[in-house]
Amino acid sequence: MENVKIEPDQIISIDRQLANSPKDHIPGWGIDADPENDPTYPMKNWNGADYERFNYQKPPQQPVRFEVFHSIERPGITRVFGTSTPPRGLSGRIRSYAYKYSEATSAHWMTLLLADRVDSVEGIISDLKSGTIPNIFKERGWTAEWKYNRAGLVDKVVTGLVVTTVLISLLSSRRK
Amino acid sequence: MLAMNYRGPLRIRVDRDRPVPEIEHPYDAIVRVTRSLICGSDLHLYHGLVPDTRVGMTFGHEFTGVVEEVGSGVQNLKVGDHVLVPFNIACGTCPFCKQELYGNCHESNPEATAVGGFFGYAHIGGGYDGGQAEYVRVPYADVSPTVIPAGMDIEDAVLLTDVVPTGYQAAEMGGIRKGDTVVVFGAGPVGIMAARCAWLFGAGRVIVIDHIDYRLEFVKKYSYCEAYNFREMDDPVMFLKRQTDWFGADVCIDAVGCDASGSAMQTITGKKLLLQAGAATALHWAINSVKKGGIVSVVGVYGPPFNLIPMGSLMNKGITLRANQASVKRLLPKLIDHVMAGRLDPKGIITHRVPLEEISDAYHIFSMKQDNCIKPLLIPPRASWA
Ligand SMILES: NC(=O)c1ccc[n+]([C@@H]2O[C@H](COP(=O)([O-])OP(=O)(O)OC[C@H]3O[C@@H](n4cnc5c(N)ncnc54)[C@H](O)[C@@H]3O)[C@@H](O)[C@H]2O)c1
Ligand SMILES: [Zn+2]
Ligand SMILES: [Zn+2]
């Protein structure tokens, strides 16, 4: 079958949805339209660099001052890396275990999520040790909650109180 | 210095005595932050959905700042330059960077090969402290950071680090042809920008889907499009089929990602039980409401290990699925031009201007969609520039 070529402008006029063509009042309408863009814009400008896997120009190596994990899907660390929050404590040990598995495994990611939860408990402990009592209300943005969702916040607090009271009375009645 | 400090899911505070970052590598620069933003991507971290998000980290990947110090190997940037810093950390010479995939650099993230290097994006993004602070270490300073063009508003400049290029690339990856019907899922900053940019490619009709009324109202005006609330539909896919003469949209854009609402099954398995990496509700709808042979463009962020999506529809309908982190540096010249010519007005989406000290509240408001928030901007105490 022969392909009938329809000019883009024609499409607009034949489509009943487009009675109000956006063309006229939208700044820059169609300015980046590219008829060659089929199926889509090339996401990469292919230039053969894919085959320079060993000999591409590498930046100098950033010195390693503490333990930096690397994915086992690559031979070592990258030339540059972040220096935020080195692994520490129990969560650090859990993380180091997670990095024994590839990015294709749940063992890797689920273990890291577990480490994150442990880390936040360790964070509270180390806060307390250093004499800071974390202001959970402030940290959770409850000043904003008070301002914009007072009813919701009151609900939350009341529910919390009710649940605690019920729990306490259940526990103490059991003891009797 | 002042810096945001993550303490665990939904808990954030500000440290006042954090050491100023130092040069760690000859290609580093130290930048004093003048403006930074909170992104929908930060919410995934804030909600505890991203593995290897360590307590004590500073988030923030959308910022502008003044160069305070440069490493011995930096040639293009000099002290005093006021720059916008793209969120991708890119070496510029690996095979991916050389083909303009700056969001997929191979030399900036040791921890995950699937992910490029990003500022303030957990250790899954390379373990860099980010820009919700007074100072940031900026690696590969000669590659991505760009001097803010004379005459450009700083609020426009800071949005060019992520939201504008991401929205633009969402539309670009959609391969939009003149007259196409484009459906954008999500009326957050990214979806709003994607809807606006769809017109630049000649879209004939742009429809945005969300469930937050103030955002739907906003996007209707800002992006000149139609906007509908999925809570008012029995089935969003049926709604879209009806809207498109039972054919389906030509292009669907997922600007929601793994924090989606709208499906109990996805929410329970993804956000409560963590059996999948968050909820893939929007992607599910996108695949089912695009036409046969259509294109689904994904910029919404999903985490590891996997998500539940309708692979059968994808295959049977011959859909092209395109996705990536935005390649900011690749798009900057064109987008700077669009902004300077007035074709795009990024700062129009900023609704909240908040001192860095009040960041916990800003996260809360943005996350809970309170006070008609679209995009919150953070202003550090010493944010002056020449
Ligand atoms: N690819 C990239 O380079 C890149 C860059 C920046 C942001 N992102 C991602 O883009 C996404 C959006 O970012 P944002 O800043 O606009 O976030 P946001 O949280 O402000 O916006 C998300 C919007 O989606 C809506 N939503 C939730 N479930 C939905 C559903 N099922 N259907 C339709 N809408 C739904 C929400 O109500 C909200 O308005 C995030 O996943 C973010 O991580 C990607
Ligand atoms: Zn972002
Ligand atoms: Zn690179």
XYZ file of C-alpha atoms and ligand atoms in Angstrom:
608
model
C 0.000 0.000 0.000
C 1.215 3.429 -0.806
C 1.910 5.818 2.002
C -0.139 8.955 1.766
C 1.879 11.867 2.977
C -0.046 14.268 5.148
C 1.490 17.578 5.970
C 1.556 18.291 9.693
C -0.525 21.420 9.195
C -3.180 19.361 7.476
C -3.332 17.020 10.459
C -4.148 19.946 12.626
C -6.967 21.058 10.387
C -8.497 17.601 10.075
C -8.414 16.721 13.751
C -11.674 17.845 15.276
C -10.032 18.045 18.690
C -7.878 20.824 17.405
C -10.518 23.342 16.471
C -8.765 25.729 18.817
C -5.295 25.389 17.434
C -2.754 26.133 20.137
C -0.470 27.513 17.446
C -1.351 31.134 17.744
C -1.200 31.895 21.416
C 1.583 29.664 22.722
C 5.063 31.140 22.750
C 7.374 28.990 20.672
C 4.748 26.534 19.423
C 6.392 23.958 17.168
C 9.759 25.661 17.276
C 11.605 22.429 18.113
C 9.466 20.093 16.027
C 11.697 17.788 14.052
C 10.192 15.692 11.269
C 13.326 13.535 11.237
C 12.646 12.660 14.844
C 11.231 9.230 14.178
C 10.733 7.212 16.237
C 12.335 9.719 18.549
C 15.255 11.990 19.017
C 18.492 10.076 19.289
C 19.216 9.881 22.976
C 22.845 9.605 22.278
C 24.931 11.125 19.588
C 26.629 7.940 18.489
C 30.264 8.461 17.680
C 31.849 5.104 18.344
C 33.040 5.994 21.843
C 31.286 2.826 23.059
C 34.263 0.864 21.794
C 36.826 2.874 23.718
C 36.221 0.867 26.823
C 39.785 0.462 27.977
C 41.536 3.428 26.557
C 39.218 6.349 27.131
C 40.753 9.407 28.678
C 40.432 9.080 32.434
C 40.679 11.854 34.976
C 43.216 11.497 37.817
C 42.194 9.320 40.763
C 40.687 11.038 43.797
C 42.572 9.828 46.883
C 40.653 7.419 49.101
C 40.588 8.597 52.723
C 38.011 6.151 54.086
C 36.143 3.081 52.990
C 34.288 3.611 49.705
C 32.121 0.745 48.538
C 31.866 -0.027 44.881
C 29.364 -2.042 42.914
C 30.794 -5.471 42.066
C 29.561 -4.836 38.548
C 32.620 -2.674 38.009
C 36.300 -3.465 38.593
C 36.952 -0.754 41.177
C 35.923 2.689 42.312
C 35.362 5.580 39.922
C 37.940 8.342 39.458
C 35.796 10.675 41.525
C 33.337 9.860 44.305
C 31.380 11.493 47.116
C 32.790 11.949 50.592
C 29.501 12.148 52.458
C 28.752 9.840 55.404
C 31.335 7.027 55.335
C 29.942 3.680 56.520
C 29.956 3.267 60.292
C 28.562 1.142 63.078
C 26.270 -1.801 62.610
C 24.595 -0.186 59.595
C 28.039 0.118 57.992
C 28.685 -3.575 58.452
C 25.307 -4.413 56.955
C 26.092 -2.155 53.993
C 29.423 -3.813 53.413
C 27.623 -7.170 53.266
C 25.103 -5.744 50.770
C 27.938 -4.686 48.454
C 28.942 -8.333 48.030
C 25.912 -8.724 45.766
C 25.332 -7.240 42.329
C 22.829 -4.510 41.503
C 20.679 -7.211 39.892
C 19.877 -8.848 43.226
C 17.306 -8.110 45.894
C 19.909 -9.207 48.432
C 21.862 -6.057 47.571
C 19.023 -3.553 47.714
C 16.912 -5.002 50.503
C 19.970 -5.305 52.709
C 20.787 -1.657 52.029
C 17.241 -0.621 52.979
C 17.623 -2.585 56.199
C 20.917 -0.811 56.860
C 19.158 2.536 56.337
C 16.598 1.724 59.029
C 19.319 0.580 61.427
C 21.245 3.759 60.593
C 18.385 5.999 61.691
C 18.199 4.199 65.048
C 21.973 4.519 65.391
C 21.567 8.201 64.553
C 19.244 8.696 67.514
C 21.613 6.801 69.811
C 24.610 8.866 68.751
C 22.551 12.062 69.136
C 21.675 11.095 72.706
C 25.276 10.119 73.455
C 26.498 13.514 72.324
C 23.879 15.193 74.502
C 21.469 16.233 71.717
C 17.872 15.235 72.129
C 16.526 15.134 68.586
C 13.572 17.467 68.237
C 11.426 15.045 66.267
C 8.544 17.509 65.970
C 10.719 20.146 64.401
C 12.539 17.603 62.204
C 9.242 16.342 60.827
C 8.109 19.863 59.981
C 5.256 19.913 62.461
C 5.415 23.700 62.671
C 4.137 23.651 59.090
C 1.649 20.922 59.918
C 0.313 23.119 62.754
C -0.051 26.006 60.346
C -1.592 24.234 57.366
C -3.221 21.113 58.729
C -4.116 21.857 62.330
C -7.114 19.512 62.364
C -5.010 16.679 60.947
C -2.276 17.248 63.481
C -4.752 17.335 66.364
C -6.256 14.082 65.026
C -2.822 12.486 64.925
C -1.957 13.556 68.460
C -5.345 12.499 69.843
C -5.153 9.123 68.085
C -1.635 8.696 69.466
C -2.828 9.466 72.987
C -5.834 7.149 72.717
C -3.715 4.302 71.360
C -1.137 4.765 74.119
C -3.804 4.913 76.825
C -5.524 1.793 75.505
C -2.199 -0.056 75.291
C -1.182 0.960 78.782
C -4.552 -0.029 80.266
C -4.500 -3.351 78.384
C -1.002 -4.124 79.585
C -1.712 -3.155 83.189
C -5.048 -5.030 83.264
C -3.293 -8.147 82.013
C -0.779 -7.915 84.794
C -3.495 -8.000 87.437
C 28.504 26.231 57.758
C 24.763 25.678 57.654
C 23.702 22.390 56.053
C 20.664 20.175 55.815
C 21.077 16.917 57.742
C 18.989 13.794 57.008
C 18.151 11.806 60.158
C 15.909 9.058 58.772
C 12.549 8.878 56.978
C 10.602 12.171 57.324
C 13.251 13.640 59.653
C 15.442 16.526 58.596
C 17.300 19.180 60.502
C 19.779 21.971 59.928
C 23.339 21.781 61.244
C 25.026 25.090 61.981
C 28.562 23.870 62.499
C 29.167 21.564 59.549
C 32.744 21.867 58.187
C 33.024 23.642 54.838
C 33.848 21.054 52.117
C 37.394 20.930 50.779
C 38.971 20.271 47.415
C 39.417 16.506 47.140
C 40.473 16.235 43.515
C 42.295 18.518 41.043
C 39.092 19.005 38.996
C 36.981 20.077 42.011
C 35.581 23.495 42.796
C 34.038 24.725 46.023
C 30.880 26.716 45.427
C 29.074 29.021 47.864
C 25.381 28.385 47.302
C 23.189 31.336 46.339
C 19.912 29.476 45.714
C 18.803 25.879 45.905
C 15.590 23.975 45.396
C 13.837 20.951 46.818
C 12.931 18.445 44.111
C 10.331 15.690 43.823
C 13.334 13.350 43.658
C 14.362 14.497 47.135
C 10.959 13.357 48.350
C 11.812 9.764 47.427
C 14.844 10.082 49.734
C 12.800 11.870 52.402
C 10.221 9.077 52.359
C 12.943 6.457 52.846
C 12.272 4.720 49.517
C 15.847 4.921 48.190
C 18.378 2.297 49.322
C 21.695 3.473 50.833
C 20.405 6.837 52.026
C 22.701 7.384 54.999
C 21.928 9.345 58.115
C 23.888 12.605 58.176
C 23.816 13.249 54.449
C 23.007 16.646 52.928
C 20.567 16.473 50.000
C 20.108 18.955 47.168
C 20.965 18.679 43.476
C 19.442 21.892 42.111
C 21.561 24.924 42.997
C 23.408 28.000 41.832
C 26.455 29.442 43.542
C 29.609 31.508 43.456
C 32.926 29.718 42.856
C 35.054 30.208 45.983
C 37.992 27.938 45.237
C 39.154 25.757 42.355
C 41.414 22.700 42.172
C 44.767 22.784 40.373
C 43.351 21.206 37.199
C 40.343 23.484 36.687
C 40.692 25.721 33.636
C 37.322 27.089 32.570
C 35.899 28.222 35.882
C 37.454 30.923 38.005
C 36.940 32.175 41.518
C 34.036 34.607 41.618
C 32.091 33.081 38.724
C 28.373 32.781 39.449
C 27.326 29.415 38.070
C 24.332 27.178 37.692
C 25.320 23.605 38.502
C 23.548 20.822 36.561
C 22.455 17.979 38.787
C 24.506 15.384 36.876
C 28.126 14.930 37.902
C 29.866 14.116 34.627
C 33.534 13.520 33.764
C 33.152 14.621 30.148
C 35.536 11.988 28.758
C 34.042 8.526 29.383
C 32.267 6.856 26.439
C 28.861 7.892 27.796
C 29.724 11.542 28.398
C 31.386 11.694 24.990
C 28.044 10.743 23.454
C 26.260 13.407 25.493
C 24.754 10.993 27.989
C 25.878 13.243 30.827
C 23.311 11.721 33.151
C 24.976 8.328 32.746
C 28.646 9.081 33.427
C 30.863 6.080 34.148
C 33.427 7.848 36.342
C 31.345 9.591 38.981
C 29.515 6.912 40.922
C 31.362 3.905 42.355
C 28.347 2.558 44.224
C 25.907 1.883 41.388
C 26.748 1.232 37.744
C 23.116 1.749 36.743
C 23.088 5.286 38.070
C 25.157 8.351 37.203
C 26.706 10.654 39.781
C 24.282 13.154 41.338
C 24.652 15.763 44.041
C 23.019 14.916 47.345
C 21.347 11.788 46.112
C 22.248 9.091 48.628
C 25.038 6.636 47.948
C 23.047 5.238 45.063
C 24.003 8.551 43.423
C 27.683 8.390 44.367
C 27.646 9.650 47.961
C 28.040 13.385 47.315
C 26.791 15.953 49.808
C 24.418 18.301 48.046
C 23.367 21.901 47.653
C 20.885 22.366 50.500
C 23.783 23.907 52.377
C 25.976 26.997 52.311
C 28.875 25.368 50.432
C 29.200 22.394 48.092
C 32.074 20.471 46.620
C 31.534 20.387 42.849
C 33.575 17.691 41.064
C 34.540 17.905 37.369
C 33.991 21.637 37.630
C 35.035 22.288 34.031
C 32.405 20.016 32.516
C 28.858 20.893 33.557
C 28.771 24.059 35.684
C 27.796 26.992 33.495
C 28.217 30.703 34.151
C 24.780 32.278 34.523
C 24.228 34.390 31.401
C 24.146 38.143 31.948
C 20.594 39.332 32.384
C 19.183 35.978 33.449
C 17.133 35.938 36.653
C 18.720 33.720 39.307
C 15.405 31.956 39.857
C 15.304 30.999 36.178
C 18.944 29.912 36.366
C 18.454 27.583 39.312
C 15.533 25.866 37.581
C 17.791 25.175 34.588
C 19.812 22.759 36.745
C 17.071 20.116 36.613
C 13.360 20.868 36.238
C 13.463 22.633 32.875
C 15.833 20.168 31.166
C 13.966 17.215 32.678
C 10.559 18.456 31.531
C 12.021 19.294 28.146
C 13.703 15.912 27.743
C 10.456 14.194 28.746
C 8.789 15.859 25.768
C 11.785 15.287 23.524
C 11.945 11.562 24.302
C 8.237 11.403 23.459
C 9.153 11.992 19.817
C 6.175 14.343 19.532
C 5.000 15.090 15.998
C 3.009 18.131 15.011
C -0.599 17.613 16.034
C 0.076 14.765 18.525
C -2.029 14.298 21.623
C 0.321 14.188 24.593
C -0.760 12.975 28.026
C 1.396 13.951 30.994
C 0.960 12.077 34.265
C 1.868 14.274 37.226
C 1.340 18.016 37.725
C 4.401 18.543 39.874
C 7.194 20.853 38.674
C 8.456 18.249 36.209
C 5.054 17.405 34.733
C 4.167 21.089 34.482
C 7.373 21.769 32.572
C 6.922 18.679 30.367
C 3.411 19.857 29.435
C 4.720 23.314 28.634
C 7.605 21.942 26.541
C 5.346 19.532 24.609
C 4.057 22.583 22.710
C 7.588 23.476 21.597
C 7.624 20.197 19.689
C 4.308 20.982 18.044
C 1.843 19.015 20.163
C -1.756 19.498 19.102
C -3.315 18.688 22.445
C -1.815 18.389 25.895
C -3.652 16.665 28.759
C -2.323 16.525 32.318
C -3.512 14.014 34.929
C -3.046 14.421 38.702
C -5.250 14.300 41.790
C -4.372 17.555 43.471
C -6.794 20.253 42.463
C -4.613 23.290 43.058
C -1.899 21.775 40.882
C -4.401 20.983 38.137
C -5.604 24.583 38.231
C -2.012 25.795 38.106
C -0.922 23.636 35.184
C -4.004 24.555 33.143
C -2.918 28.178 33.139
C 0.848 27.845 33.209
C 1.091 25.159 30.533
C -1.963 26.177 28.457
C -3.347 22.638 28.661
C -6.286 20.528 29.779
C -6.038 19.021 33.243
C -8.107 16.309 34.925
C -8.345 14.780 38.365
C -7.978 10.997 38.340
C -9.897 10.720 41.619
C -12.964 11.828 39.699
C -12.639 8.971 37.201
C -13.582 5.331 37.664
C -10.703 4.339 35.485
C -8.182 6.866 34.136
C -7.282 4.602 31.211
C -10.924 4.470 30.055
C -11.167 8.216 30.440
C -8.142 8.735 28.213
C -9.350 6.217 25.635
C -12.638 8.091 25.400
C -10.780 11.379 25.087
C -8.710 10.055 22.184
C -11.417 8.509 19.979
C -10.692 5.086 21.524
C -7.214 5.094 19.993
C -5.086 6.119 22.912
C -2.733 9.051 23.213
C 0.120 9.402 20.731
C 2.568 10.026 23.539
C 2.371 9.424 27.296
C 4.807 10.985 29.734
C 5.377 9.630 33.243
C 6.367 12.588 35.427
C 5.356 10.890 38.659
C 7.759 8.081 39.479
C 7.762 5.690 42.397
C 5.751 7.758 44.884
C 2.528 7.473 42.887
C -0.952 7.264 44.371
C -4.104 5.938 42.764
C -3.895 2.153 43.016
C -4.311 0.296 46.289
C -2.465 -2.730 44.954
C 0.551 -0.705 43.827
C 0.592 1.342 47.022
C 0.455 -1.650 49.351
C 3.066 -3.713 47.511
C 5.288 -0.739 46.705
C 5.074 1.776 49.522
C 3.933 -0.269 52.520
C 5.469 -3.726 52.082
C 8.383 -2.597 49.859
C 7.954 -5.721 47.722
C 8.576 -3.504 44.699
C 10.452 -0.228 44.373
C 7.556 2.093 45.177
C 4.284 2.308 43.284
C 4.360 2.184 39.478
C 0.750 3.370 39.094
C 1.443 6.198 36.659
C 3.661 4.077 34.423
C 0.992 1.375 34.412
C -1.609 3.910 33.281
C 0.775 5.405 30.708
C 1.448 2.073 29.028
C -2.244 1.231 28.951
C -3.425 4.588 27.629
C -0.913 5.190 24.841
C -1.892 4.161 21.294
C -0.529 1.057 19.590
C 2.967 1.841 18.380
C 2.964 4.890 20.644
C 5.757 6.188 22.780
C 5.945 6.245 26.559
C 8.539 8.623 27.937
C 9.580 8.134 31.553
C 11.344 10.771 33.621
C 9.644 9.861 36.892
C 12.261 8.220 39.068
C 12.085 4.536 39.959
C 14.441 2.755 42.296
C 15.811 -0.747 42.436
C 15.210 -3.652 42.384
C 12.079 -3.699 40.180
C 8.502 -2.562 39.599
C 5.268 -4.139 38.447
C 4.354 -2.871 34.974
C 2.084 -4.339 32.262
C 4.752 -5.924 30.078
C 2.063 -7.694 28.030
C 0.527 -4.430 26.834
C 3.947 -3.020 26.122
C 4.773 -5.980 23.910
C 1.393 -6.525 22.249
C 0.910 -2.856 21.463
C 4.440 -2.403 20.129
C 5.139 0.457 22.441
C 8.455 2.243 22.517
C 9.508 2.940 26.083
C 12.073 5.681 26.506
C 13.527 6.828 29.770
C 16.521 8.505 31.311
C 17.854 10.976 33.779
C 17.967 14.302 31.998
C 21.237 15.125 30.278
C 21.324 18.702 31.507
C 24.531 19.874 29.865
C 23.395 18.638 26.452
C 20.191 20.662 26.642
C 21.454 23.833 28.322
C 22.356 25.944 25.259
C 18.921 25.468 23.703
C 17.083 26.006 26.979
C 19.029 29.117 27.913
C 17.946 30.432 24.548
C 14.278 29.613 25.194
C 14.411 31.316 28.581
C 16.187 34.423 27.341
C 13.709 34.713 24.455
C 10.791 34.461 26.869
C 9.453 31.216 25.419
C 9.860 29.534 28.791
C 9.270 31.156 32.155
C 10.727 28.758 34.733
C 10.540 30.995 37.800
C 6.778 31.126 37.373
C 6.555 27.752 39.134
C 8.312 28.848 42.343
C 5.648 29.286 45.009
C 7.691 29.311 48.228
C 10.863 31.202 49.080
C 12.153 29.861 52.378
C 15.281 30.532 54.455
C 17.554 27.476 54.490
C 17.108 27.350 58.274
C 13.440 26.407 57.801
C 14.109 23.471 55.523
C 12.231 20.882 57.631
C 9.015 22.818 57.170
C 9.709 23.303 53.471
C 10.096 19.533 52.973
C 6.914 18.912 54.913
C 4.854 21.427 52.929
C 6.195 20.207 49.571
C 5.730 16.567 50.468
C 2.204 16.990 51.885
C 1.230 19.365 49.032
C 0.160 22.043 51.517
C -0.326 25.794 51.041
C -0.668 25.388 47.246
C 3.002 24.487 46.986
C 4.438 23.804 43.545
C 8.176 24.399 44.003
C 9.999 25.589 47.145
C 13.187 27.655 46.842
C 15.760 27.751 49.655
C 17.775 30.861 50.393
C 20.967 30.477 52.440
C 21.761 33.293 54.900
C 24.803 34.573 52.990
C 23.497 34.385 49.461
C 24.925 37.548 47.955
C 26.657 37.725 44.596
C 28.183 40.459 42.501
N 14.666 11.976 35.084
C 15.143 13.035 35.701
O 16.181 13.539 35.332
C 14.373 13.648 36.818
C 14.723 14.902 37.292
C 13.931 15.508 38.271
C 12.848 14.835 38.785
N 12.554 13.589 38.340
C 11.404 12.828 38.852
O 10.209 13.335 38.301
C 9.129 13.017 39.171
C 8.298 14.250 39.449
O 9.061 15.239 40.110
P 8.354 16.517 40.724
O 9.406 17.399 41.254
O 7.400 17.071 39.734
O 7.591 15.818 41.962
P 6.214 16.077 42.740
O 6.169 15.082 43.829
O 6.058 17.519 43.092
O 5.086 15.745 41.648
C 4.548 14.484 41.426
C 3.072 14.679 41.114
O 2.500 13.431 40.696
C 1.181 13.345 41.212
N 0.744 11.961 41.174
C 0.846 10.994 42.127
N 0.350 9.840 41.680
C -0.082 10.065 40.406
C -0.695 9.246 39.410
N -0.919 7.940 39.641
N -1.009 9.814 38.221
C -0.767 11.126 37.971
N -0.189 11.946 38.878
C 0.151 11.413 40.070
C 1.320 13.961 42.583
O 0.070 14.353 43.082
C 2.260 15.141 42.316
O 1.560 16.322 42.011
C 9.770 12.439 40.425
O 9.733 11.028 40.353
C 11.184 12.908 40.329
O 12.068 12.048 41.009
C 13.286 13.000 37.361
Zn 15.636 17.415 40.866
Zn 31.650 10.504 32.169
